[in-house]
Amino acid sequence: MVSLIMPLYNRNDFVISTLQSVSNQSDSNWECIIVDDGSTDDSYKFFSDYIRNDSRFRLYNRTSEYKKGGNGARNYGFDLSKGDYINFIDSDDVLHPDFVKLKLNAIINSDADAIKSKTVITALDVSQIIRYEERTIITSFMLDDFITLKASWYIVDPIWRKEFLVEKKMFDEHLLKGQDRDFHIRRLLEKPKIEILDEYLYYYRTNPKSISADVSEQTALTMLEVGIKRNFILKKYGIRQDTEFFVFRQMIRLYPFLFKSKEVKTLYFKVFRIFFKFSRKYVILSTKFFITILSFQLFGKGERLLK
């Protein structure tokens, strides 16, 4: 059985079609664990009624042991899961009817730790296809290529053997954005055996109201704090030089969201102390960065310099 784990927060308008796509799976060998992350509307009551007649759905309120946010909800859902396989899903997207069937069949008949299917990016109406994600691939430098976006996949794409994930740090509950990339980078550091299922089984709806579309000062602060720790591990692990520069540039580009933060000086001191190198491209980017700082202090803007 596969455990489908889904966080929920105030999304009545999209969740119904998501749950319908789960309910309509051609293979019934699944459980769907829904974790309400403190919805402020009537989501919990509404979906309690909605799933009442299907015991494969299980709805919980996130407990206080787990931090508020999608990461805490996913971690709680994982701890509640009963399946031998794990697949995280989101509450505003749609699964292909053979999502469970094809992925379960693939991983049961393989010795892989994870098998990745592929994603279709759509409008809110899933019949309006925008593009097919073509970066869901296997390469010789999987970790580096994922970090630098030459290879990419979504949180829903991999189905994992639960035994591979047990006793590992799951989602970082301190991080408010980029959770799936952080999770996958840490998994890739563990050198799992991954295979590709060459089927488009997930419809990712581009939703302008999505929580993940927001970047506040606090969100950017968690991204930088977690990024410094993770990138230090990556540096010690031995990523390629172009990858090191990529993550350095990513951290620099968070500054426009953080220039008012009291912690900005301390954090960027760490960034330069740990990651800066005396090479032309680092010097050029660093010069732009210090000009950007001056521009924000004088005019409150200047982010174009970092693009």
PDB file of C-alpha atoms in Angstrom:
ATOM      1  CA  MET A   1       0.000   0.000   0.000  1.00  0.00           C
ATOM      2  CA  VAL A   2       1.094   3.567  -0.680  1.00  0.00           C
ATOM      3  CA  SER A   3       0.420   6.360   1.797  1.00  0.00           C
ATOM      4  CA  LEU A   4      -0.538   9.594   0.045  1.00  0.00           C
ATOM      5  CA  ILE A   5       0.242  12.444   2.452  1.00  0.00           C
ATOM      6  CA  MET A   6      -1.396  15.828   1.908  1.00  0.00           C
ATOM      7  CA  PRO A   7      -1.257  19.034   3.982  1.00  0.00           C
ATOM      8  CA  LEU A   8      -4.415  21.152   3.995  1.00  0.00           C
ATOM      9  CA  TYR A   9      -4.916  24.846   4.708  1.00  0.00           C
ATOM     10  CA  ASN A  10      -7.974  26.876   3.662  1.00  0.00           C
ATOM     11  CA  ARG A  11      -8.312  25.444   0.175  1.00  0.00           C
ATOM     12  CA  ASN A  12     -11.906  24.372  -0.355  1.00  0.00           C
ATOM     13  CA  ASP A  13     -11.977  25.626  -3.940  1.00  0.00           C
ATOM     14  CA  PHE A  14      -9.185  23.280  -5.100  1.00  0.00           C
ATOM     15  CA  VAL A  15      -9.112  20.392  -2.664  1.00  0.00           C
ATOM     16  CA  ILE A  16     -12.334  18.798  -3.869  1.00  0.00           C
ATOM     17  CA  SER A  17     -10.938  18.104  -7.338  1.00  0.00           C
ATOM     18  CA  THR A  18      -7.680  16.902  -5.763  1.00  0.00           C
ATOM     19  CA  LEU A  19      -9.517  14.431  -3.540  1.00  0.00           C
ATOM     20  CA  GLN A  20     -11.714  13.354  -6.441  1.00  0.00           C
ATOM     21  CA  SER A  21      -8.576  12.520  -8.412  1.00  0.00           C
ATOM     22  CA  VAL A  22      -7.380  10.407  -5.468  1.00  0.00           C
ATOM     23  CA  SER A  23     -10.738   8.691  -5.049  1.00  0.00           C
ATOM     24  CA  ASN A  24     -10.871   7.917  -8.790  1.00  0.00           C
ATOM     25  CA  GLN A  25      -7.595   5.988  -8.830  1.00  0.00           C
ATOM     26  CA  SER A  26      -7.702   2.808 -10.902  1.00  0.00           C
ATOM     27  CA  ASP A  27      -5.768   0.999  -8.154  1.00  0.00           C
ATOM     28  CA  SER A  28      -7.357   1.157  -4.696  1.00  0.00           C
ATOM     29  CA  ASN A  29      -4.236   0.082  -2.780  1.00  0.00           C
ATOM     30  CA  TRP A  30      -3.741   3.429  -1.056  1.00  0.00           C
ATOM     31  CA  GLU A  31      -4.515   5.465   2.019  1.00  0.00           C
ATOM     32  CA  CYS A  32      -4.726   9.246   1.918  1.00  0.00           C
ATOM     33  CA  ILE A  33      -3.636  11.050   5.076  1.00  0.00           C
ATOM     34  CA  ILE A  34      -4.862  14.652   5.164  1.00  0.00           C
ATOM     35  CA  VAL A  35      -3.330  16.904   7.810  1.00  0.00           C
ATOM     36  CA  ASP A  36      -5.120  20.168   8.493  1.00  0.00           C
ATOM     37  CA  ASP A  37      -2.544  22.825   9.318  1.00  0.00           C
ATOM     38  CA  GLY A  38      -4.831  25.021  11.411  1.00  0.00           C
ATOM     39  CA  SER A  39      -7.275  26.185   8.731  1.00  0.00           C
ATOM     40  CA  THR A  40      -9.119  29.374   9.635  1.00  0.00           C
ATOM     41  CA  ASP A  41     -12.174  28.523   7.536  1.00  0.00           C
ATOM     42  CA  ASP A  42     -14.470  25.503   7.785  1.00  0.00           C
ATOM     43  CA  SER A  43     -12.079  23.200   5.896  1.00  0.00           C
ATOM     44  CA  TYR A  44     -11.804  20.596   8.655  1.00  0.00           C
ATOM     45  CA  LYS A  45     -15.550  20.173   9.106  1.00  0.00           C
ATOM     46  CA  PHE A  46     -16.238  20.323   5.366  1.00  0.00           C
ATOM     47  CA  PHE A  47     -13.723  17.627   4.493  1.00  0.00           C
ATOM     48  CA  SER A  48     -14.649  15.512   7.499  1.00  0.00           C
ATOM     49  CA  ASP A  49     -18.110  15.293   5.974  1.00  0.00           C
ATOM     50  CA  TYR A  50     -16.737  14.880   2.447  1.00  0.00           C
ATOM     51  CA  ILE A  51     -14.605  11.814   3.222  1.00  0.00           C
ATOM     52  CA  ARG A  52     -16.902  10.237   5.810  1.00  0.00           C
ATOM     53  CA  ASN A  53     -17.957   7.350   3.574  1.00  0.00           C
ATOM     54  CA  ASP A  54     -14.472   6.386   2.371  1.00  0.00           C
ATOM     55  CA  SER A  55     -12.266   4.882   5.091  1.00  0.00           C
ATOM     56  CA  ARG A  56      -9.167   5.153   2.894  1.00  0.00           C
ATOM     57  CA  PHE A  57      -9.134   8.889   3.672  1.00  0.00           C
ATOM     58  CA  ARG A  58      -7.947   9.882   7.145  1.00  0.00           C
ATOM     59  CA  LEU A  59      -8.168  13.491   8.342  1.00  0.00           C
ATOM     60  CA  TYR A  60      -6.151  14.858  11.266  1.00  0.00           C
ATOM     61  CA  ASN A  61      -5.402  18.188  12.884  1.00  0.00           C
ATOM     62  CA  ARG A  62      -1.674  18.868  13.106  1.00  0.00           C
ATOM     63  CA  THR A  63      -0.636  18.532  16.743  1.00  0.00           C
ATOM     64  CA  SER A  64       1.450  21.104  18.609  1.00  0.00           C
ATOM     65  CA  GLU A  65       4.500  18.796  18.500  1.00  0.00           C
ATOM     66  CA  TYR A  66       4.911  19.821  14.857  1.00  0.00           C
ATOM     67  CA  LYS A  67       5.475  23.423  13.778  1.00  0.00           C
ATOM     68  CA  LYS A  68       2.808  25.265  11.842  1.00  0.00           C
ATOM     69  CA  GLY A  69       3.275  24.997   8.091  1.00  0.00           C
ATOM     70  CA  GLY A  70       3.247  22.444   5.320  1.00  0.00           C
ATOM     71  CA  ASN A  71       6.465  20.849   6.571  1.00  0.00           C
ATOM     72  CA  GLY A  72       5.083  20.124  10.018  1.00  0.00           C
ATOM     73  CA  ALA A  73       1.897  18.749   8.456  1.00  0.00           C
ATOM     74  CA  ARG A  74       3.874  16.467   6.115  1.00  0.00           C
ATOM     75  CA  ASN A  75       6.073  15.222   8.952  1.00  0.00           C
ATOM     76  CA  TYR A  76       3.023  14.438  11.077  1.00  0.00           C
ATOM     77  CA  GLY A  77       1.392  12.669   8.147  1.00  0.00           C
ATOM     78  CA  PHE A  78       4.522  10.600   7.590  1.00  0.00           C
ATOM     79  CA  ASP A  79       4.578   9.534  11.241  1.00  0.00           C
ATOM     80  CA  LEU A  80       0.934   8.440  10.923  1.00  0.00           C
ATOM     81  CA  SER A  81       1.416   6.544   7.670  1.00  0.00           C
ATOM     82  CA  LYS A  82       0.831   2.780   7.447  1.00  0.00           C
ATOM     83  CA  GLY A  83       1.926   2.099   3.866  1.00  0.00           C
ATOM     84  CA  ASP A  84       5.143   0.458   2.731  1.00  0.00           C
ATOM     85  CA  TYR A  85       5.514   3.282   0.202  1.00  0.00           C
ATOM     86  CA  ILE A  86       5.201   7.041   0.596  1.00  0.00           C
ATOM     87  CA  ASN A  87       4.034   9.675  -1.890  1.00  0.00           C
ATOM     88  CA  PHE A  88       3.573  13.291  -0.837  1.00  0.00           C
ATOM     89  CA  ILE A  89       0.857  15.209  -2.684  1.00  0.00           C
ATOM     90  CA  ASP A  90      -0.390  18.807  -2.630  1.00  0.00           C
ATOM     91  CA  SER A  91      -3.911  20.023  -1.965  1.00  0.00           C
ATOM     92  CA  ASP A  92      -4.426  22.061  -5.130  1.00  0.00           C
ATOM     93  CA  ASP A  93      -3.317  19.710  -7.906  1.00  0.00           C
ATOM     94  CA  VAL A  94      -4.658  16.649  -9.722  1.00  0.00           C
ATOM     95  CA  LEU A  95      -3.451  13.048 -10.029  1.00  0.00           C
ATOM     96  CA  HIS A  96      -3.745  11.013 -13.227  1.00  0.00           C
ATOM     97  CA  PRO A  97      -6.197   8.080 -12.743  1.00  0.00           C
ATOM     98  CA  ASP A  98      -3.295   5.603 -13.028  1.00  0.00           C
ATOM     99  CA  PHE A  99      -0.992   7.546 -10.672  1.00  0.00           C
ATOM    100  CA  VAL A 100      -1.068   4.888  -7.936  1.00  0.00           C
ATOM    101  CA  LYS A 101      -1.267   1.866 -10.245  1.00  0.00           C
ATOM    102  CA  LEU A 102       1.748   2.708 -12.401  1.00  0.00           C
ATOM    103  CA  LYS A 103       3.947   3.982  -9.588  1.00  0.00           C
ATOM    104  CA  LEU A 104       3.224   1.102  -7.229  1.00  0.00           C
ATOM    105  CA  ASN A 105       3.815  -1.419  -9.993  1.00  0.00           C
ATOM    106  CA  ALA A 106       7.116   0.254 -10.917  1.00  0.00           C
ATOM    107  CA  ILE A 107       8.582   0.367  -7.414  1.00  0.00           C
ATOM    108  CA  ILE A 108       7.343  -3.093  -6.386  1.00  0.00           C
ATOM    109  CA  ASN A 109       9.137  -4.544  -9.408  1.00  0.00           C
ATOM    110  CA  SER A 110      12.360  -2.618  -8.766  1.00  0.00           C
ATOM    111  CA  ASP A 111      15.066  -2.396  -6.133  1.00  0.00           C
ATOM    112  CA  ALA A 112      15.077   1.414  -6.351  1.00  0.00           C
ATOM    113  CA  ASP A 113      14.637   3.558  -3.230  1.00  0.00           C
ATOM    114  CA  ALA A 114      12.473   5.975  -5.200  1.00  0.00           C
ATOM    115  CA  ILE A 115      10.821   6.111  -8.602  1.00  0.00           C
ATOM    116  CA  LYS A 116       9.951   9.449 -10.172  1.00  0.00           C
ATOM    117  CA  SER A 117       7.077  10.010 -12.535  1.00  0.00           C
ATOM    118  CA  LYS A 118       6.656  13.298 -14.424  1.00  0.00           C
ATOM    119  CA  THR A 119       4.543  16.445 -14.146  1.00  0.00           C
ATOM    120  CA  VAL A 120       2.380  18.465 -16.526  1.00  0.00           C
ATOM    121  CA  ILE A 121       2.119  22.193 -15.746  1.00  0.00           C
ATOM    122  CA  THR A 122      -1.388  23.487 -16.420  1.00  0.00           C
ATOM    123  CA  ALA A 123      -3.654  26.465 -15.905  1.00  0.00           C
ATOM    124  CA  LEU A 124      -6.247  26.243 -13.121  1.00  0.00           C
ATOM    125  CA  ASP A 125      -8.254  24.262 -15.662  1.00  0.00           C
ATOM    126  CA  VAL A 126      -6.059  21.160 -16.032  1.00  0.00           C
ATOM    127  CA  SER A 127      -7.202  20.672 -19.620  1.00  0.00           C
ATOM    128  CA  GLN A 128      -5.241  23.824 -20.500  1.00  0.00           C
ATOM    129  CA  ILE A 129      -1.697  22.489 -20.677  1.00  0.00           C
ATOM    130  CA  ILE A 130       1.089  25.058 -20.389  1.00  0.00           C
ATOM    131  CA  ARG A 131       4.087  22.762 -20.694  1.00  0.00           C
ATOM    132  CA  TYR A 132       5.489  19.360 -19.854  1.00  0.00           C
ATOM    133  CA  GLU A 133       8.295  19.255 -17.293  1.00  0.00           C
ATOM    134  CA  GLU A 134      11.186  17.785 -19.263  1.00  0.00           C
ATOM    135  CA  ARG A 135      13.919  18.087 -16.626  1.00  0.00           C
ATOM    136  CA  THR A 136      12.791  14.989 -14.691  1.00  0.00           C
ATOM    137  CA  ILE A 137      15.801  12.969 -15.735  1.00  0.00           C
ATOM    138  CA  ILE A 138      18.666  10.892 -14.351  1.00  0.00           C
ATOM    139  CA  THR A 139      22.166  12.307 -14.891  1.00  0.00           C
ATOM    140  CA  SER A 140      25.721  11.395 -13.931  1.00  0.00           C
ATOM    141  CA  PHE A 141      25.867  14.382 -11.539  1.00  0.00           C
ATOM    142  CA  MET A 142      22.379  14.148 -10.077  1.00  0.00           C
ATOM    143  CA  LEU A 143      22.958  16.253  -6.961  1.00  0.00           C
ATOM    144  CA  ASP A 144      24.728  19.091  -8.780  1.00  0.00           C
ATOM    145  CA  ASP A 145      22.258  19.073 -11.663  1.00  0.00           C
ATOM    146  CA  PHE A 146      19.270  19.182  -9.311  1.00  0.00           C
ATOM    147  CA  ILE A 147      20.738  22.067  -7.324  1.00  0.00           C
ATOM    148  CA  THR A 148      21.442  24.070 -10.503  1.00  0.00           C
ATOM    149  CA  LEU A 149      18.005  23.235 -11.978  1.00  0.00           C
ATOM    150  CA  LYS A 150      19.351  21.285 -14.932  1.00  0.00           C
ATOM    151  CA  ALA A 151      17.326  18.429 -13.489  1.00  0.00           C
ATOM    152  CA  SER A 152      14.117  19.046 -11.595  1.00  0.00           C
ATOM    153  CA  TRP A 153      11.050  17.347 -10.185  1.00  0.00           C
ATOM    154  CA  TYR A 154       8.164  18.135  -7.882  1.00  0.00           C
ATOM    155  CA  ILE A 155       7.355  16.871  -4.404  1.00  0.00           C
ATOM    156  CA  VAL A 156       4.637  14.639  -5.875  1.00  0.00           C
ATOM    157  CA  ASP A 157       6.849  12.970  -8.493  1.00  0.00           C
ATOM    158  CA  PRO A 158       8.798  10.448  -6.351  1.00  0.00           C
ATOM    159  CA  ILE A 159       7.251   7.440  -4.708  1.00  0.00           C
ATOM    160  CA  TRP A 160       9.583   6.387  -1.860  1.00  0.00           C
ATOM    161  CA  ARG A 161      10.177   3.150  -0.066  1.00  0.00           C
ATOM    162  CA  LYS A 162       9.220   3.983   3.490  1.00  0.00           C
ATOM    163  CA  GLU A 163      12.116   1.955   4.855  1.00  0.00           C
ATOM    164  CA  PHE A 164      14.523   4.336   3.090  1.00  0.00           C
ATOM    165  CA  LEU A 165      12.978   7.367   4.832  1.00  0.00           C
ATOM    166  CA  VAL A 166      12.546   5.951   8.336  1.00  0.00           C
ATOM    167  CA  GLU A 167      14.775   7.568  11.000  1.00  0.00           C
ATOM    168  CA  LYS A 168      15.927  10.297   8.585  1.00  0.00           C
ATOM    169  CA  LYS A 169      15.289  13.999   9.052  1.00  0.00           C
ATOM    170  CA  MET A 170      12.227  14.638   6.930  1.00  0.00           C
ATOM    171  CA  PHE A 171      10.993  18.150   6.109  1.00  0.00           C
ATOM    172  CA  ASP A 172      12.726  21.087   7.800  1.00  0.00           C
ATOM    173  CA  GLU A 173       9.941  22.693   9.822  1.00  0.00           C
ATOM    174  CA  HIS A 174      11.885  25.949  10.149  1.00  0.00           C
ATOM    175  CA  LEU A 175      11.821  26.524   6.380  1.00  0.00           C
ATOM    176  CA  LEU A 176       8.852  28.461   4.963  1.00  0.00           C
ATOM    177  CA  LYS A 177       9.564  28.168   1.226  1.00  0.00           C
ATOM    178  CA  GLY A 178      11.532  25.819  -1.022  1.00  0.00           C
ATOM    179  CA  GLN A 179      10.679  22.881   1.216  1.00  0.00           C
ATOM    180  CA  ASP A 180      10.557  20.289  -1.522  1.00  0.00           C
ATOM    181  CA  ARG A 181      13.944  21.287  -2.989  1.00  0.00           C
ATOM    182  CA  ASP A 182      15.533  21.222   0.465  1.00  0.00           C
ATOM    183  CA  PHE A 183      14.018  17.785   1.117  1.00  0.00           C
ATOM    184  CA  HIS A 184      15.221  16.387  -2.214  1.00  0.00           C
ATOM    185  CA  ILE A 185      18.730  17.830  -1.892  1.00  0.00           C
ATOM    186  CA  ARG A 186      19.128  16.177   1.501  1.00  0.00           C
ATOM    187  CA  ARG A 187      17.821  12.900   0.091  1.00  0.00           C
ATOM    188  CA  LEU A 188      20.267  13.073  -2.829  1.00  0.00           C
ATOM    189  CA  LEU A 189      23.119  13.516  -0.340  1.00  0.00           C
ATOM    190  CA  GLU A 190      22.188  10.053   0.937  1.00  0.00           C
ATOM    191  CA  LYS A 191      22.775   8.578  -2.546  1.00  0.00           C
ATOM    192  CA  PRO A 192      19.466   6.779  -3.054  1.00  0.00           C
ATOM    193  CA  LYS A 193      18.917   4.552  -6.041  1.00  0.00           C
ATOM    194  CA  ILE A 194      16.414   6.458  -8.205  1.00  0.00           C
ATOM    195  CA  GLU A 195      14.702   5.393 -11.396  1.00  0.00           C
ATOM    196  CA  ILE A 196      12.440   7.240 -13.835  1.00  0.00           C
ATOM    197  CA  LEU A 197       8.914   6.215 -14.747  1.00  0.00           C
ATOM    198  CA  ASP A 198       8.451   7.889 -18.122  1.00  0.00           C
ATOM    199  CA  GLU A 199       4.809   8.787 -17.581  1.00  0.00           C
ATOM    200  CA  TYR A 200       3.168  12.176 -16.931  1.00  0.00           C
ATOM    201  CA  LEU A 201       0.994  11.389 -13.912  1.00  0.00           C
ATOM    202  CA  TYR A 202       0.617  14.699 -12.081  1.00  0.00           C
ATOM    203  CA  TYR A 203      -1.082  17.941 -13.105  1.00  0.00           C
ATOM    204  CA  TYR A 204       0.461  20.982 -11.416  1.00  0.00           C
ATOM    205  CA  ARG A 205      -2.010  23.870 -11.485  1.00  0.00           C
ATOM    206  CA  THR A 206      -0.426  27.318 -11.616  1.00  0.00           C
ATOM    207  CA  ASN A 207      -2.334  29.085  -8.883  1.00  0.00           C
ATOM    208  CA  PRO A 208      -1.495  32.801  -8.341  1.00  0.00           C
ATOM    209  CA  LYS A 209      -3.016  32.578  -4.847  1.00  0.00           C
ATOM    210  CA  SER A 210      -0.815  29.663  -3.826  1.00  0.00           C
ATOM    211  CA  ILE A 211       0.954  29.973  -0.481  1.00  0.00           C
ATOM    212  CA  SER A 212       4.241  29.102  -2.181  1.00  0.00           C
ATOM    213  CA  ALA A 213       3.965  32.231  -4.375  1.00  0.00           C
ATOM    214  CA  ASP A 214       4.608  34.541  -1.389  1.00  0.00           C
ATOM    215  CA  VAL A 215       8.073  35.646  -0.233  1.00  0.00           C
ATOM    216  CA  SER A 216       7.961  37.711   2.942  1.00  0.00           C
ATOM    217  CA  GLU A 217      10.915  38.897   5.003  1.00  0.00           C
ATOM    218  CA  GLN A 218      10.386  36.021   7.445  1.00  0.00           C
ATOM    219  CA  THR A 219      10.142  33.505   4.613  1.00  0.00           C
ATOM    220  CA  ALA A 220      13.356  34.758   3.021  1.00  0.00           C
ATOM    221  CA  LEU A 221      15.047  34.736   6.437  1.00  0.00           C
ATOM    222  CA  THR A 222      14.312  31.034   6.909  1.00  0.00           C
ATOM    223  CA  MET A 223      15.490  30.340   3.343  1.00  0.00           C
ATOM    224  CA  LEU A 224      18.820  32.032   4.029  1.00  0.00           C
ATOM    225  CA  GLU A 225      19.319  30.475   7.467  1.00  0.00           C
ATOM    226  CA  VAL A 226      18.536  26.965   6.241  1.00  0.00           C
ATOM    227  CA  GLY A 227      20.456  27.597   3.020  1.00  0.00           C
ATOM    228  CA  ILE A 228      23.646  28.521   4.886  1.00  0.00           C
ATOM    229  CA  LYS A 229      23.530  25.302   6.922  1.00  0.00           C
ATOM    230  CA  ARG A 230      22.635  23.097   3.964  1.00  0.00           C
ATOM    231  CA  ASN A 231      25.122  24.700   1.582  1.00  0.00           C
ATOM    232  CA  PHE A 232      27.900  24.304   4.148  1.00  0.00           C
ATOM    233  CA  ILE A 233      27.146  20.559   4.163  1.00  0.00           C
ATOM    234  CA  LEU A 234      27.145  20.557   0.355  1.00  0.00           C
ATOM    235  CA  LYS A 235      30.504  22.357   0.297  1.00  0.00           C
ATOM    236  CA  LYS A 236      32.027  19.749   2.621  1.00  0.00           C
ATOM    237  CA  TYR A 237      30.393  16.971   0.581  1.00  0.00           C
ATOM    238  CA  GLY A 238      32.224  18.132  -2.524  1.00  0.00           C
ATOM    239  CA  ILE A 239      29.895  19.681  -5.088  1.00  0.00           C
ATOM    240  CA  ARG A 240      31.272  21.137  -8.329  1.00  0.00           C
ATOM    241  CA  GLN A 241      32.656  24.681  -8.424  1.00  0.00           C
ATOM    242  CA  ASP A 242      29.885  25.947 -10.694  1.00  0.00           C
ATOM    243  CA  THR A 243      27.350  24.529  -8.218  1.00  0.00           C
ATOM    244  CA  GLU A 244      29.078  26.312  -5.329  1.00  0.00           C
ATOM    245  CA  PHE A 245      28.771  29.595  -7.206  1.00  0.00           C
ATOM    246  CA  PHE A 246      25.119  28.865  -8.002  1.00  0.00           C
ATOM    247  CA  VAL A 247      24.183  28.462  -4.322  1.00  0.00           C
ATOM    248  CA  PHE A 248      26.275  31.540  -3.393  1.00  0.00           C
ATOM    249  CA  ARG A 249      24.324  33.571  -5.961  1.00  0.00           C
ATOM    250  CA  GLN A 250      21.008  32.200  -4.685  1.00  0.00           C
ATOM    251  CA  MET A 251      21.810  33.397  -1.170  1.00  0.00           C
ATOM    252  CA  ILE A 252      22.912  36.813  -2.435  1.00  0.00           C
ATOM    253  CA  ARG A 253      19.666  37.247  -4.366  1.00  0.00           C
ATOM    254  CA  LEU A 254      17.613  36.961  -1.170  1.00  0.00           C
ATOM    255  CA  TYR A 255      18.931  40.322   0.059  1.00  0.00           C
ATOM    256  CA  PRO A 256      16.098  42.517  -1.386  1.00  0.00           C
ATOM    257  CA  PHE A 257      13.638  40.646   0.843  1.00  0.00           C
ATOM    258  CA  LEU A 258      15.894  40.973   3.895  1.00  0.00           C
ATOM    259  CA  PHE A 259      17.399  44.456   3.826  1.00  0.00           C
ATOM    260  CA  LYS A 260      15.218  45.590   6.773  1.00  0.00           C
ATOM    261  CA  SER A 261      15.986  42.521   8.887  1.00  0.00           C
ATOM    262  CA  LYS A 262      18.056  42.987  12.044  1.00  0.00           C
ATOM    263  CA  GLU A 263      19.838  39.732  11.279  1.00  0.00           C
ATOM    264  CA  VAL A 264      20.886  40.565   7.730  1.00  0.00           C
ATOM    265  CA  LYS A 265      24.449  41.699   8.553  1.00  0.00           C
ATOM    266  CA  THR A 266      25.230  38.652  10.683  1.00  0.00           C
ATOM    267  CA  LEU A 267      23.850  36.222   8.120  1.00  0.00           C
ATOM    268  CA  TYR A 268      25.641  37.741   5.138  1.00  0.00           C
ATOM    269  CA  PHE A 269      28.875  37.878   7.092  1.00  0.00           C
ATOM    270  CA  LYS A 270      28.524  34.080   7.388  1.00  0.00           C
ATOM    271  CA  VAL A 271      27.737  33.770   3.681  1.00  0.00           C
ATOM    272  CA  PHE A 272      30.924  35.599   2.667  1.00  0.00           C
ATOM    273  CA  ARG A 273      33.111  34.007   5.323  1.00  0.00           C
ATOM    274  CA  ILE A 274      32.092  30.472   4.333  1.00  0.00           C
ATOM    275  CA  PHE A 275      31.351  30.652   0.616  1.00  0.00           C
ATOM    276  CA  PHE A 276      33.212  33.574  -1.009  1.00  0.00           C
ATOM    277  CA  LYS A 277      36.146  32.767  -3.304  1.00  0.00           C
ATOM    278  CA  PHE A 278      38.687  35.111  -4.863  1.00  0.00           C
ATOM    279  CA  SER A 279      37.718  34.593  -8.496  1.00  0.00           C
ATOM    280  CA  ARG A 280      36.414  36.951 -11.147  1.00  0.00           C
ATOM    281  CA  LYS A 281      32.758  35.917 -11.054  1.00  0.00           C
ATOM    282  CA  TYR A 282      32.608  36.032  -7.251  1.00  0.00           C
ATOM    283  CA  VAL A 283      34.206  39.488  -7.192  1.00  0.00           C
ATOM    284  CA  ILE A 284      31.827  40.818  -9.860  1.00  0.00           C
ATOM    285  CA  LEU A 285      28.733  39.483  -8.062  1.00  0.00           C
ATOM    286  CA  SER A 286      30.001  40.715  -4.689  1.00  0.00           C
ATOM    287  CA  THR A 287      30.594  44.201  -6.101  1.00  0.00           C
ATOM    288  CA  LYS A 288      27.011  44.261  -7.398  1.00  0.00           C
ATOM    289  CA  PHE A 289      25.855  43.064  -3.994  1.00  0.00           C
ATOM    290  CA  PHE A 290      27.550  45.885  -2.088  1.00  0.00           C
ATOM    291  CA  ILE A 291      26.216  48.459  -4.572  1.00  0.00           C
ATOM    292  CA  THR A 292      22.763  46.931  -4.033  1.00  0.00           C
ATOM    293  CA  ILE A 293      23.123  47.366  -0.252  1.00  0.00           C
ATOM    294  CA  LEU A 294      23.970  51.047  -0.750  1.00  0.00           C
ATOM    295  CA  SER A 295      21.060  51.486  -3.165  1.00  0.00           C
ATOM    296  CA  PHE A 296      18.589  49.982  -0.698  1.00  0.00           C
ATOM    297  CA  GLN A 297      19.923  52.142   2.128  1.00  0.00           C
ATOM    298  CA  LEU A 298      19.540  55.298   0.017  1.00  0.00           C
ATOM    299  CA  PHE A 299      16.484  54.580  -2.112  1.00  0.00           C
ATOM    300  CA  GLY A 300      14.840  51.425  -0.735  1.00  0.00           C
ATOM    301  CA  LYS A 301      15.328  49.553  -4.011  1.00  0.00           C
ATOM    302  CA  GLY A 302      18.013  48.143  -6.274  1.00  0.00           C
ATOM    303  CA  GLU A 303      17.198  44.465  -6.815  1.00  0.00           C
ATOM    304  CA  ARG A 304      17.828  44.683 -10.583  1.00  0.00           C
ATOM    305  CA  LEU A 305      21.555  44.708  -9.944  1.00  0.00           C
ATOM    306  CA  LEU A 306      21.377  41.121  -8.634  1.00  0.00           C
ATOM    307  CA  LYS A 307      19.483  39.602 -11.561  1.00  0.00           C
TER     308      LYS A 307
END
